[in-house]
mmCIF file of C-alpha atoms in Angstrom:
data_model
loop_
_atom_site.group_PDB
_atom_site.id
_atom_site.type_symbol
_atom_site.label_atom_id
_atom_site.label_comp_id
_atom_site.label_asym_id
_atom_site.label_seq_id
_atom_site.Cartn_x
_atom_site.Cartn_y
_atom_site.Cartn_z
ATOM 1 C CA MET A 1 67.643 50.120 -2.609
ATOM 2 C CA ASN A 2 66.997 46.818 -0.820
ATOM 3 C CA ASP A 3 67.726 43.548 -4.458
ATOM 4 C CA VAL A 4 64.226 42.228 -3.393
ATOM 5 C CA ILE A 5 61.826 45.686 -4.075
ATOM 6 C CA ALA A 6 64.224 46.364 -6.778
ATOM 7 C CA GLU A 7 63.410 43.278 -8.387
ATOM 8 C CA PHE A 8 59.654 42.910 -7.914
ATOM 9 C CA LEU A 9 59.718 46.690 -8.986
ATOM 10 C CA GLU A 10 61.246 45.436 -12.420
ATOM 11 C CA GLU A 11 58.243 42.365 -12.804
ATOM 12 C CA GLU A 12 55.682 45.035 -11.952
ATOM 13 C CA ILE A 13 56.726 47.396 -13.568
ATOM 14 C CA SER A 14 57.926 47.221 -17.448
ATOM 15 C CA GLU A 15 58.089 49.604 -20.742
ATOM 16 C CA PRO A 16 54.517 49.989 -22.443
ATOM 17 C CA TYR A 17 54.336 47.633 -25.860
ATOM 18 C CA GLU A 18 53.589 49.765 -28.733
ATOM 19 C CA ILE A 19 49.962 49.661 -30.571
ATOM 20 C CA GLN A 20 51.541 46.635 -33.489
ATOM 21 C CA PRO A 21 51.292 48.331 -36.703
ATOM 22 C CA LEU A 22 49.005 48.100 -39.962
ATOM 23 C CA ARG A 23 48.806 48.347 -43.332
ATOM 24 C CA LEU A 24 45.556 48.901 -43.996
ATOM 25 C CA LEU A 25 43.675 50.150 -47.194
ATOM 26 C CA GLY A 26 40.231 52.566 -47.518
ATOM 27 C CA GLY A 27 36.913 50.310 -46.676
ATOM 28 C CA TRP A 28 37.959 50.073 -43.198
ATOM 29 C CA THR A 29 37.461 50.686 -39.734
ATOM 30 C CA VAL A 30 39.567 49.970 -36.633
ATOM 31 C CA GLU A 31 36.637 48.171 -34.267
ATOM 32 C CA PHE A 32 38.658 48.100 -31.646
ATOM 33 C CA ASN A 33 42.719 47.473 -31.661
ATOM 34 C CA ASN A 34 44.348 45.647 -28.240
ATOM 35 C CA PHE A 35 47.466 44.103 -30.671
ATOM 36 C CA TYR A 36 50.165 45.115 -29.669
ATOM 37 C CA GLU A 37 54.296 44.828 -30.910
ATOM 38 C CA CYS A 38 54.661 41.265 -28.609
ATOM 39 C CA GLU A 39 55.635 38.386 -30.120
ATOM 40 C CA PRO A 40 53.638 35.469 -27.461
ATOM 41 C CA ASP A 41 57.490 33.774 -26.535
ATOM 42 C CA ASN A 42 58.901 36.858 -26.040
ATOM 43 C CA CYS A 43 56.300 39.199 -23.049
ATOM 44 C CA LYS A 44 57.032 39.575 -19.666
ATOM 45 C CA ASN A 45 53.146 40.931 -19.556
ATOM 46 C CA PHE A 46 51.447 37.830 -21.278
ATOM 47 C CA GLY A 47 47.649 37.483 -19.693
ATOM 48 C CA GLU A 48 47.729 41.179 -20.265
ATOM 49 C CA ILE A 49 48.191 41.157 -24.376
ATOM 50 C CA PHE A 50 47.345 38.088 -24.932
ATOM 51 C CA VAL A 51 43.521 37.927 -24.931
ATOM 52 C CA GLU A 52 40.827 36.980 -26.894
ATOM 53 C CA ASP A 53 39.946 40.398 -28.331
ATOM 54 C CA LEU A 54 42.884 41.477 -29.852
ATOM 55 C CA LEU A 55 41.801 43.186 -33.549
ATOM 56 C CA ARG A 56 38.526 43.959 -35.371
ATOM 57 C CA LEU A 57 38.028 45.634 -39.037
ATOM 58 C CA THR A 58 35.801 45.784 -40.584
ATOM 59 C CA ASN A 59 34.168 46.858 -44.101
ATOM 60 C CA ILE A 60 30.611 47.966 -43.265
ATOM 61 C CA LYS A 61 30.426 49.009 -47.408
ATOM 62 C CA PHE A 62 30.627 45.098 -48.264
ATOM 63 C CA ASN A 63 29.495 43.507 -44.575
ATOM 64 C CA LEU A 64 33.740 42.493 -43.721
ATOM 65 C CA ILE A 65 34.101 41.619 -40.699
ATOM 66 C CA LEU A 66 38.250 40.786 -38.959
ATOM 67 C CA ASP A 67 38.399 39.720 -35.971
ATOM 68 C CA LEU A 68 41.611 38.937 -34.251
ATOM 69 C CA GLY A 69 42.184 36.600 -30.353
ATOM 70 C CA TRP A 70 44.019 34.620 -28.473
ATOM 71 C CA TYR A 71 43.585 31.174 -27.975
ATOM 72 C CA PRO A 72 42.762 30.186 -25.398
ATOM 73 C CA ASP A 73 42.527 33.083 -23.632
ATOM 74 C CA GLY A 74 46.112 34.372 -22.050
ATOM 75 C CA ASP A 75 47.226 30.640 -22.805
ATOM 76 C CA ARG A 76 50.879 30.710 -23.417
ATOM 77 C CA ASN A 77 50.708 26.605 -25.050
ATOM 78 C CA GLY A 78 47.719 29.264 -27.553
ATOM 79 C CA ALA A 79 47.963 30.808 -30.560
ATOM 80 C CA TYR A 80 46.418 34.151 -32.239
ATOM 81 C CA GLU A 81 43.682 32.772 -34.518
ATOM 82 C CA LEU A 82 42.596 35.959 -37.471
ATOM 83 C CA CYS A 83 38.812 34.297 -38.922
ATOM 84 C CA LEU A 84 37.332 37.005 -42.753
ATOM 85 C CA VAL A 85 33.236 36.374 -42.010
ATOM 86 C CA LYS A 86 30.617 37.134 -44.054
ATOM 87 C CA ASP A 87 27.815 39.237 -42.478
ATOM 88 C CA TYR A 88 27.483 38.077 -39.067
ATOM 89 C CA LYS A 89 28.056 34.299 -39.410
ATOM 90 C CA TRP A 90 30.433 34.059 -37.420
ATOM 91 C CA GLU A 91 29.359 29.379 -37.417
ATOM 92 C CA LYS A 92 30.658 29.793 -40.793
ATOM 93 C CA PRO A 93 34.226 31.419 -41.071
ATOM 94 C CA LEU A 94 35.146 32.406 -44.864
ATOM 95 C CA GLU A 95 38.807 31.893 -44.092
ATOM 96 C CA VAL A 96 40.257 31.104 -40.931
ATOM 97 C CA PHE A 97 44.104 31.347 -40.203
ATOM 98 C CA GLU A 98 45.877 30.478 -37.021
ATOM 99 C CA SER A 99 49.630 31.459 -35.900
ATOM 100 C CA ARG A 100 52.047 31.739 -33.297
ATOM 101 C CA ASP A 101 53.746 34.457 -35.306
ATOM 102 C CA THR A 102 52.853 38.384 -34.587
ATOM 103 C CA LYS A 103 54.559 38.626 -38.729
ATOM 104 C CA GLU A 104 51.798 35.285 -39.851
ATOM 105 C CA ILE A 105 49.437 37.602 -38.852
ATOM 106 C CA VAL A 106 50.526 41.286 -39.843
ATOM 107 C CA ALA A 107 51.096 40.205 -43.271
ATOM 108 C CA LYS A 108 47.664 37.705 -42.939
ATOM 109 C CA ILE A 109 45.945 40.713 -42.863
ATOM 110 C CA GLU A 110 47.175 43.015 -44.541
ATOM 111 C CA TYR A 111 46.593 40.358 -48.017
ATOM 112 C CA TRP A 112 42.807 39.820 -45.924
ATOM 113 C CA THR A 113 41.827 43.979 -46.328
ATOM 114 C CA ASN A 114 43.123 44.239 -49.927
ATOM 115 C CA HIS A 115 40.471 44.505 -52.183
ATOM 116 C CA GLY A 116 42.037 41.661 -54.258
ATOM 117 C CA PHE A 117 41.722 39.476 -51.702
ATOM 118 C CA TYR A 118 38.315 39.808 -50.339
ATOM 119 C CA GLN A 119 36.989 40.392 -54.081
ATOM 120 C CA LYS A 120 36.697 36.576 -54.413
ATOM 121 C CA TYR A 121 33.566 37.006 -50.931
ATOM 122 C CA LEU A 122 30.753 39.420 -52.890
ATOM 123 C CA GLU A 123 28.013 39.124 -54.404
ATOM 124 C CA THR A 124 28.216 40.075 -58.492
ATOM 125 C CA CYS A 125 25.361 41.936 -60.235
#
């Protein structure tokens, strides 16, 4: 095969990335999940993988939303932004965390979805 064609195919055809595994407690629903096991500094399909709508989890019982995106969309100089929102008050998130490190984001997602963390935001009767 011609070296130019082989190089083109190698760049255009890459192995699909797996969805990032997460350990979540009961009560959370995955609304959408485009959060892949791919570090931002080592990803061939960067513009397709690092977008604004990566992950949304909802907890209907407590009206909580956990939202993950990459900002600016498709920008190699961007970062993950993770938000925890209650009662759809996007303008006043309960928590916001930014990082370029996928492992930090995974740890924060798993921590924020634990009842021991978010119970401080629940209304008491």
